JSON list of C-alpha atoms in Angstrom, two decimals:
[
{"chain": "A", "resi": 1469, "resn": "MET", "atom": "CA", "xyz": [74.39, -60.73, -37.90]},
{"chain": "A", "resi": 1470, "resn": "LYS", "atom": "CA", "xyz": [73.86, -64.40, -36.99]},
{"chain": "A", "resi": 1471, "resn": "HIS", "atom": "CA", "xyz": [75.48, -65.70, -33.83]},
{"chain": "A", "resi": 1472, "resn": "SER", "atom": "CA", "xyz": [77.83, -68.04, -35.76]},
{"chain": "A", "resi": 1473, "resn": "GLU", "atom": "CA", "xyz": [78.87, -65.16, -38.03]},
{"chain": "A", "resi": 1474, "resn": "LEU", "atom": "CA", "xyz": [79.53, -63.01, -34.98]},
{"chain": "A", "resi": 1475, "resn": "ILE", "atom": "CA", "xyz": [81.93, -65.57, -33.51]},
{"chain": "A", "resi": 1476, "resn": "THR", "atom": "CA", "xyz": [83.72, -66.17, -36.82]},
{"chain": "A", "resi": 1477, "resn": "SER", "atom": "CA", "xyz": [84.18, -62.41, -37.18]},
{"chain": "A", "resi": 1478, "resn": "VAL", "atom": "CA", "xyz": [86.29, -62.53, -34.01]},
{"chain": "A", "resi": 1479, "resn": "LEU", "atom": "CA", "xyz": [87.82, -66.04, -33.99]},
{"chain": "A", "resi": 1480, "resn": "LYS", "atom": "CA", "xyz": [89.41, -68.26, -36.64]},
{"chain": "A", "resi": 1481, "resn": "PRO", "atom": "CA", "xyz": [88.89, -72.04, -36.80]},
{"chain": "A", "resi": 1482, "resn": "LEU", "atom": "CA", "xyz": [91.02, -74.02, -34.35]},
{"chain": "A", "resi": 1483, "resn": "ASP", "atom": "CA", "xyz": [92.43, -76.19, -37.12]},
{"chain": "A", "resi": 1484, "resn": "GLY", "atom": "CA", "xyz": [95.34, -74.24, -38.57]},
{"chain": "A", "resi": 1485, "resn": "ASN", "atom": "CA", "xyz": [95.27, -71.53, -35.89]},
{"chain": "A", "resi": 1486, "resn": "PRO", "atom": "CA", "xyz": [97.07, -72.98, -32.86]},
{"chain": "A", "resi": 1487, "resn": "ASN", "atom": "CA", "xyz": [97.25, -69.65, -30.98]},
{"chain": "A", "resi": 1488, "resn": "GLN", "atom": "CA", "xyz": [94.90, -66.72, -31.18]},
{"chain": "A", "resi": 1489, "resn": "ALA", "atom": "CA", "xyz": [93.95, -63.84, -28.95]},
{"chain": "A", "resi": 1490, "resn": "TYR", "atom": "CA", "xyz": [90.80, -61.77, -28.84]},
{"chain": "A", "resi": 1491, "resn": "LEU", "atom": "CA", "xyz": [89.52, -58.57, -27.27]},
{"chain": "A", "resi": 1492, "resn": "SER", "atom": "CA", "xyz": [85.80, -58.16, -27.88]},
{"chain": "A", "resi": 1493, "resn": "ASN", "atom": "CA", "xyz": [82.53, -57.12, -26.32]},
{"chain": "A", "resi": 1494, "resn": "MET", "atom": "CA", "xyz": [80.61, -59.53, -28.57]},
{"chain": "A", "resi": 1495, "resn": "LEU", "atom": "CA", "xyz": [81.64, -62.89, -27.05]},
{"chain": "A", "resi": 1496, "resn": "GLN", "atom": "CA", "xyz": [80.65, -64.60, -23.83]},
{"chain": "A", "resi": 1497, "resn": "VAL", "atom": "CA", "xyz": [82.49, -67.58, -22.30]},
{"chain": "A", "resi": 1498, "resn": "ALA", "atom": "CA", "xyz": [79.59, -69.86, -23.26]},
{"chain": "A", "resi": 1499, "resn": "ASP", "atom": "CA", "xyz": [79.94, -68.66, -26.87]},
{"chain": "A", "resi": 1500, "resn": "VAL", "atom": "CA", "xyz": [83.62, -69.56, -26.88]},
{"chain": "A", "resi": 1501, "resn": "LEU", "atom": "CA", "xyz": [82.91, -72.97, -25.30]},
{"chain": "A", "resi": 1502, "resn": "GLN", "atom": "CA", "xyz": [80.15, -73.73, -27.83]},
{"chain": "A", "resi": 1503, "resn": "TRP", "atom": "CA", "xyz": [82.42, -72.62, -30.69]},
{"chain": "A", "resi": 1504, "resn": "ILE", "atom": "CA", "xyz": [85.23, -74.91, -29.48]},
{"chain": "A", "resi": 1505, "resn": "LEU", "atom": "CA", "xyz": [82.94, -77.92, -28.96]},
{"chain": "A", "resi": 1506, "resn": "ASP", "atom": "CA", "xyz": [81.38, -77.43, -32.40]},
{"chain": "A", "resi": 1507, "resn": "GLN", "atom": "CA", "xyz": [84.88, -78.04, -33.78]},
{"chain": "A", "resi": 1508, "resn": "THR", "atom": "CA", "xyz": [86.19, -80.69, -31.39]},
{"chain": "A", "resi": 1509, "resn": "GLY", "atom": "CA", "xyz": [83.03, -82.70, -30.87]},
{"chain": "A", "resi": 1510, "resn": "PRO", "atom": "CA", "xyz": [82.13, -84.11, -27.44]},
{"chain": "A", "resi": 1511, "resn": "ALA", "atom": "CA", "xyz": [84.86, -83.43, -24.90]},
{"chain": "A", "resi": 1512, "resn": "HIS", "atom": "CA", "xyz": [85.84, -83.20, -21.26]},
{"chain": "A", "resi": 1513, "resn": "VAL", "atom": "CA", "xyz": [85.62, -79.64, -19.92]},
{"chain": "A", "resi": 1514, "resn": "GLN", "atom": "CA", "xyz": [87.25, -77.95, -16.94]},
{"chain": "A", "resi": 1515, "resn": "MET", "atom": "CA", "xyz": [86.67, -74.30, -16.07]},
{"chain": "A", "resi": 1516, "resn": "THR", "atom": "CA", "xyz": [87.84, -71.93, -13.39]},
{"chain": "A", "resi": 1517, "resn": "SER", "atom": "CA", "xyz": [86.21, -68.62, -12.52]},
{"chain": "A", "resi": 1518, "resn": "PHE", "atom": "CA", "xyz": [85.62, -66.26, -9.65]},
{"chain": "A", "resi": 1519, "resn": "SER", "atom": "CA", "xyz": [81.84, -66.56, -10.02]},
{"chain": "A", "resi": 1520, "resn": "ILE", "atom": "CA", "xyz": [79.04, -68.04, -12.10]},
{"chain": "A", "resi": 1521, "resn": "SER", "atom": "CA", "xyz": [75.63, -66.83, -13.20]},
{"chain": "A", "resi": 1522, "resn": "GLU", "atom": "CA", "xyz": [72.25, -68.39, -13.85]},
{"chain": "A", "resi": 1523, "resn": "GLU", "atom": "CA", "xyz": [72.40, -67.33, -17.51]},
{"chain": "A", "resi": 1524, "resn": "PHE", "atom": "CA", "xyz": [75.72, -69.13, -17.98]},
{"chain": "A", "resi": 1525, "resn": "LEU", "atom": "CA", "xyz": [74.27, -72.26, -16.34]},
{"chain": "A", "resi": 1526, "resn": "ARG", "atom": "CA", "xyz": [71.34, -72.20, -18.80]},
{"chain": "A", "resi": 1527, "resn": "ARG", "atom": "CA", "xyz": [73.78, -72.17, -21.71]},
{"chain": "A", "resi": 1528, "resn": "ILE", "atom": "CA", "xyz": [75.74, -75.07, -20.18]},
{"chain": "A", "resi": 1529, "resn": "PHE", "atom": "CA", "xyz": [72.49, -77.00, -19.73]},
{"chain": "A", "resi": 1530, "resn": "PHE", "atom": "CA", "xyz": [71.75, -76.79, -23.47]},
{"chain": "A", "resi": 1531, "resn": "ILE", "atom": "CA", "xyz": [75.34, -77.55, -24.50]},
{"chain": "A", "resi": 1532, "resn": "GLU", "atom": "CA", "xyz": [75.24, -80.66, -22.31]},
{"chain": "A", "resi": 1533, "resn": "LYS", "atom": "CA", "xyz": [71.80, -81.59, -23.65]},
{"chain": "A", "resi": 1534, "resn": "ALA", "atom": "CA", "xyz": [73.30, -81.52, -27.15]},
{"chain": "A", "resi": 1535, "resn": "GLY", "atom": "CA", "xyz": [75.77, -84.20, -25.98]},
{"chain": "A", "resi": 1536, "resn": "LEU", "atom": "CA", "xyz": [78.87, -82.06, -26.38]},
{"chain": "A", "resi": 1537, "resn": "ILE", "atom": "CA", "xyz": [80.14, -82.27, -22.79]},
{"chain": "A", "resi": 1538, "resn": "LYS", "atom": "CA", "xyz": [81.44, -85.67, -21.59]},
{"chain": "A", "resi": 1539, "resn": "SER", "atom": "CA", "xyz": [82.38, -84.41, -18.12]},
{"chain": "A", "resi": 1540, "resn": "LEU", "atom": "CA", "xyz": [82.43, -81.01, -16.47]},
{"chain": "A", "resi": 1541, "resn": "ASP", "atom": "CA", "xyz": [84.50, -79.70, -13.56]},
{"chain": "A", "resi": 1542, "resn": "ILE", "atom": "CA", "xyz": [84.24, -76.10, -12.40]},
{"chain": "A", "resi": 1543, "resn": "VAL", "atom": "CA", "xyz": [86.34, -74.32, -9.76]},
{"chain": "A", "resi": 1544, "resn": "LEU", "atom": "CA", "xyz": [84.80, -71.16, -8.25]},
{"chain": "A", "resi": 1545, "resn": "ASP", "atom": "CA", "xyz": [86.00, -68.79, -5.54]},
{"chain": "A", "resi": 1546, "resn": "PHE", "atom": "CA", "xyz": [85.13, -69.08, -1.84]},
{"chain": "A", "resi": 1547, "resn": "LYS", "atom": "CA", "xyz": [84.21, -65.37, -1.78]},
{"chain": "A", "resi": 1548, "resn": "ALA", "atom": "CA", "xyz": [81.37, -65.97, -4.23]},
{"chain": "A", "resi": 1549, "resn": "THR", "atom": "CA", "xyz": [79.84, -68.71, -2.03]},
{"chain": "A", "resi": 1550, "resn": "ASN", "atom": "CA", "xyz": [76.66, -66.82, -1.11]},
{"chain": "A", "resi": 1551, "resn": "LYS", "atom": "CA", "xyz": [75.80, -66.22, -4.75]},
{"chain": "A", "resi": 1552, "resn": "THR", "atom": "CA", "xyz": [76.77, -69.79, -5.59]},
{"chain": "A", "resi": 1553, "resn": "LEU", "atom": "CA", "xyz": [74.52, -71.18, -2.84]},
{"chain": "A", "resi": 1554, "resn": "ILE", "atom": "CA", "xyz": [71.52, -69.42, -4.37]},
{"chain": "A", "resi": 1555, "resn": "LEU", "atom": "CA", "xyz": [72.27, -71.17, -7.68]},
{"chain": "A", "resi": 1556, "resn": "TRP", "atom": "CA", "xyz": [72.90, -74.57, -6.07]},
{"chain": "A", "resi": 1557, "resn": "PRO", "atom": "CA", "xyz": [69.79, -76.40, -7.40]},
{"chain": "A", "resi": 1558, "resn": "PHE", "atom": "CA", "xyz": [70.74, -75.43, -10.96]},
{"chain": "A", "resi": 1559, "resn": "ILE", "atom": "CA", "xyz": [74.46, -76.11, -10.41]},
{"chain": "A", "resi": 1560, "resn": "GLU", "atom": "CA", "xyz": [73.69, -79.57, -9.02]},
{"chain": "A", "resi": 1561, "resn": "GLN", "atom": "CA", "xyz": [71.70, -80.50, -12.13]},
{"chain": "A", "resi": 1562, "resn": "THR", "atom": "CA", "xyz": [74.13, -78.97, -14.61]},
{"chain": "A", "resi": 1563, "resn": "ILE", "atom": "CA", "xyz": [77.69, -79.33, -13.32]},
{"chain": "A", "resi": 1564, "resn": "GLU", "atom": "CA", "xyz": [79.15, -82.73, -12.59]},
{"chain": "A", "resi": 1565, "resn": "ASN", "atom": "CA", "xyz": [81.80, -81.48, -10.15]},
{"chain": "A", "resi": 1566, "resn": "CYS", "atom": "CA", "xyz": [81.91, -78.03, -8.59]},
{"chain": "A", "resi": 1567, "resn": "TYR", "atom": "CA", "xyz": [84.73, -76.97, -6.28]},
{"chain": "A", "resi": 1568, "resn": "LEU", "atom": "CA", "xyz": [85.47, -73.89, -4.19]},
{"chain": "A", "resi": 1569, "resn": "ALA", "atom": "CA", "xyz": [88.99, -72.54, -3.73]},
{"chain": "A", "resi": 1570, "resn": "SER", "atom": "CA", "xyz": [90.79, -69.24, -3.36]},
{"chain": "A", "resi": 1571, "resn": "ASN", "atom": "CA", "xyz": [90.49, -68.67, -7.07]},
{"chain": "A", "resi": 1572, "resn": "HIS", "atom": "CA", "xyz": [90.38, -65.66, -9.35]},
{"chain": "A", "resi": 1573, "resn": "SER", "atom": "CA", "xyz": [91.58, -67.39, -12.52]},
{"chain": "A", "resi": 1574, "resn": "LYS", "atom": "CA", "xyz": [89.42, -67.72, -15.62]},
{"chain": "A", "resi": 1575, "resn": "ILE", "atom": "CA", "xyz": [90.50, -70.80, -17.54]},
{"chain": "A", "resi": 1576, "resn": "LEU", "atom": "CA", "xyz": [88.67, -73.08, -19.95]},
{"chain": "A", "resi": 1577, "resn": "LEU", "atom": "CA", "xyz": [90.14, -76.49, -20.84]},
{"chain": "A", "resi": 1578, "resn": "VAL", "atom": "CA", "xyz": [88.57, -78.76, -23.47]},
{"chain": "A", "resi": 1579, "resn": "SER", "atom": "CA", "xyz": [89.96, -82.17, -24.37]},
{"chain": "A", "resi": 1580, "resn": "ASN", "atom": "CA", "xyz": [89.12, -85.41, -26.14]},
{"chain": "A", "resi": 1581, "resn": "ASP", "atom": "CA", "xyz": [91.10, -88.04, -28.05]},
{"chain": "A", "resi": 1582, "resn": "LYS", "atom": "CA", "xyz": [91.92, -85.59, -30.87]},
{"chain": "A", "resi": 1583, "resn": "TRP", "atom": "CA", "xyz": [91.95, -82.13, -29.31]},
{"chain": "A", "resi": 1584, "resn": "THR", "atom": "CA", "xyz": [93.42, -80.22, -26.38]},
{"chain": "A", "resi": 1585, "resn": "VAL", "atom": "CA", "xyz": [92.27, -76.61, -26.22]},
{"chain": "A", "resi": 1586, "resn": "ALA", "atom": "CA", "xyz": [93.24, -74.14, -23.51]},
{"chain": "A", "resi": 1587, "resn": "VAL", "atom": "CA", "xyz": [91.67, -70.71, -23.08]},
{"chain": "A", "resi": 1588, "resn": "VAL", "atom": "CA", "xyz": [92.84, -68.08, -20.61]},
{"chain": "A", "resi": 1589, "resn": "MET", "atom": "CA", "xyz": [90.34, -65.26, -20.40]},
{"chain": "A", "resi": 1590, "resn": "SER", "atom": "CA", "xyz": [89.29, -62.24, -18.40]},
{"chain": "A", "resi": 1591, "resn": "GLN", "atom": "CA", "xyz": [85.56, -62.97, -18.11]},
{"chain": "A", "resi": 1592, "resn": "ASN", "atom": "CA", "xyz": [83.88, -64.82, -15.26]},
{"chain": "A", "resi": 1593, "resn": "LEU", "atom": "CA", "xyz": [81.29, -67.50, -16.02]},
{"chain": "A", "resi": 1594, "resn": "THR", "atom": "CA", "xyz": [78.69, -64.77, -16.29]},
{"chain": "A", "resi": 1595, "resn": "ARG", "atom": "CA", "xyz": [77.15, -62.62, -18.97]},
{"chain": "A", "resi": 1596, "resn": "GLY", "atom": "CA", "xyz": [78.21, -59.09, -19.61]},
{"chain": "A", "resi": 1597, "resn": "ASN", "atom": "CA", "xyz": [78.54, -56.71, -22.50]},
{"chain": "A", "resi": 1598, "resn": "ARG", "atom": "CA", "xyz": [82.00, -55.48, -21.60]},
{"chain": "A", "resi": 1599, "resn": "PHE", "atom": "CA", "xyz": [85.20, -55.87, -23.51]},
{"chain": "A", "resi": 1600, "resn": "GLU", "atom": "CA", "xyz": [86.78, -59.13, -22.45]},
{"chain": "A", "resi": 1601, "resn": "SER", "atom": "CA", "xyz": [90.02, -60.69, -23.57]},
{"chain": "A", "resi": 1602, "resn": "GLY", "atom": "CA", "xyz": [91.11, -64.23, -24.17]},
{"chain": "A", "resi": 1603, "resn": "PHE", "atom": "CA", "xyz": [93.94, -66.34, -25.52]},
{"chain": "A", "resi": 1604, "resn": "ILE", "atom": "CA", "xyz": [93.11, -69.67, -27.17]},
{"chain": "A", "resi": 1605, "resn": "SER", "atom": "CA", "xyz": [95.72, -72.34, -27.78]},
{"chain": "A", "resi": 1606, "resn": "THR", "atom": "CA", "xyz": [95.67, -75.85, -29.19]},
{"chain": "A", "resi": 1607, "resn": "ASP", "atom": "CA", "xyz": [99.32, -76.32, -28.18]},
{"chain": "A", "resi": 1608, "resn": "ARG", "atom": "CA", "xyz": [99.38, -79.53, -26.12]},
{"chain": "A", "resi": 1609, "resn": "SER", "atom": "CA", "xyz": [102.12, -78.24, -23.79]},
{"chain": "A", "resi": 1610, "resn": "VAL", "atom": "CA", "xyz": [100.06, -75.13, -22.92]},
{"chain": "A", "resi": 1611, "resn": "PHE", "atom": "CA", "xyz": [97.04, -77.35, -22.23]},
{"chain": "A", "resi": 1612, "resn": "GLU", "atom": "CA", "xyz": [99.02, -79.87, -20.14]},
{"chain": "A", "resi": 1613, "resn": "ASN", "atom": "CA", "xyz": [100.62, -77.13, -18.06]},
{"chain": "A", "resi": 1614, "resn": "LEU", "atom": "CA", "xyz": [97.28, -75.49, -17.22]},
{"chain": "A", "resi": 1615, "resn": "HIS", "atom": "CA", "xyz": [95.53, -78.86, -16.80]},
{"chain": "A", "resi": 1616, "resn": "SER", "atom": "CA", "xyz": [98.06, -80.04, -14.21]},
{"chain": "A", "resi": 1617, "resn": "GLN", "atom": "CA", "xyz": [97.69, -76.77, -12.30]},
{"chain": "A", "resi": 1618, "resn": "VAL", "atom": "CA", "xyz": [93.87, -76.93, -12.32]},
{"chain": "A", "resi": 1619, "resn": "ASP", "atom": "CA", "xyz": [94.06, -80.56, -11.17]},
{"chain": "A", "resi": 1620, "resn": "TYR", "atom": "CA", "xyz": [96.36, -79.46, -8.32]},
{"chain": "A", "resi": 1621, "resn": "ILE", "atom": "CA", "xyz": [93.79, -76.87, -7.22]},
{"chain": "A", "resi": 1622, "resn": "ILE", "atom": "CA", "xyz": [90.98, -79.44, -7.41]},
{"chain": "A", "resi": 1623, "resn": "THR", "atom": "CA", "xyz": [92.84, -82.19, -5.53]},
{"chain": "A", "resi": 1624, "resn": "ARG", "atom": "CA", "xyz": [94.81, -80.14, -2.99]},
{"chain": "A", "resi": 1625, "resn": "GLN", "atom": "CA", "xyz": [93.40, -76.64, -2.65]},
{"chain": "A", "resi": 1626, "resn": "SER", "atom": "CA", "xyz": [89.63, -76.91, -2.97]},
{"chain": "A", "resi": 1627, "resn": "VAL", "atom": "CA", "xyz": [86.51, -78.10, -1.21]},
{"chain": "A", "resi": 1628, "resn": "PRO", "atom": "CA", "xyz": [83.81, -79.93, -3.17]},
{"chain": "A", "resi": 1629, "resn": "PHE", "atom": "CA", "xyz": [80.90, -77.50, -3.25]},
{"chain": "A", "resi": 1630, "resn": "HIS", "atom": "CA", "xyz": [78.33, -80.18, -2.48]},
{"chain": "A", "resi": 1631, "resn": "GLU", "atom": "CA", "xyz": [80.00, -80.67, 0.93]},
{"chain": "A", "resi": 1632, "resn": "ILE", "atom": "CA", "xyz": [79.64, -76.98, 1.79]},
{"chain": "A", "resi": 1633, "resn": "PHE", "atom": "CA", "xyz": [76.04, -76.94, 0.60]},
{"chain": "A", "resi": 1634, "resn": "THR", "atom": "CA", "xyz": [75.19, -80.06, 2.62]},
{"chain": "A", "resi": 1635, "resn": "ARG", "atom": "CA", "xyz": [76.63, -78.49, 5.78]},
{"chain": "A", "resi": 1636, "resn": "THR", "atom": "CA", "xyz": [74.89, -75.17, 5.13]},
{"chain": "A", "resi": 1637, "resn": "ILE", "atom": "CA", "xyz": [71.41, -76.65, 4.90]},
{"chain": "A", "resi": 1638, "resn": "GLY", "atom": "CA", "xyz": [72.07, -79.32, 7.54]},
{"chain": "A", "resi": 1639, "resn": "ILE", "atom": "CA", "xyz": [71.72, -82.51, 5.48]},
{"chain": "A", "resi": 1640, "resn": "ASN", "atom": "CA", "xyz": [73.40, -85.51, 7.12]}
]
């Protein structure tokens, strides 16, 4: 089965399906993001996760290269800092803004002039072949509620990752 057929066997198009839930071992977060951006066109993206993987960063690199991401903010957890430090060179080239906070949420927000899409999911920004769940909504009030809360974490509860990295390696 082709990748696009796999996704459409689990998810319905955003247009006409304002709320949908999934439970599948066939989808990764990057698949869901790509699927959303294929429908919305270029958009601003915010994500929260406990951790991130090199494989996920590769997928983001190619999605950005295709011109589908206008801006990208990611919030990761302080407890995953050691793993995140190892990935720093790739994160720096791929993610516009990376923040660390006491965070275990897994949220994906995609917006442009036409669309607001909010996804609450169980999977980290990693790859796995486990059953993962998610809820996708194009309801503007759901998006705005989550967006304001993610912005609060970014502006009041997080540390920009580049600052931690700079201190760790001793760059002045």
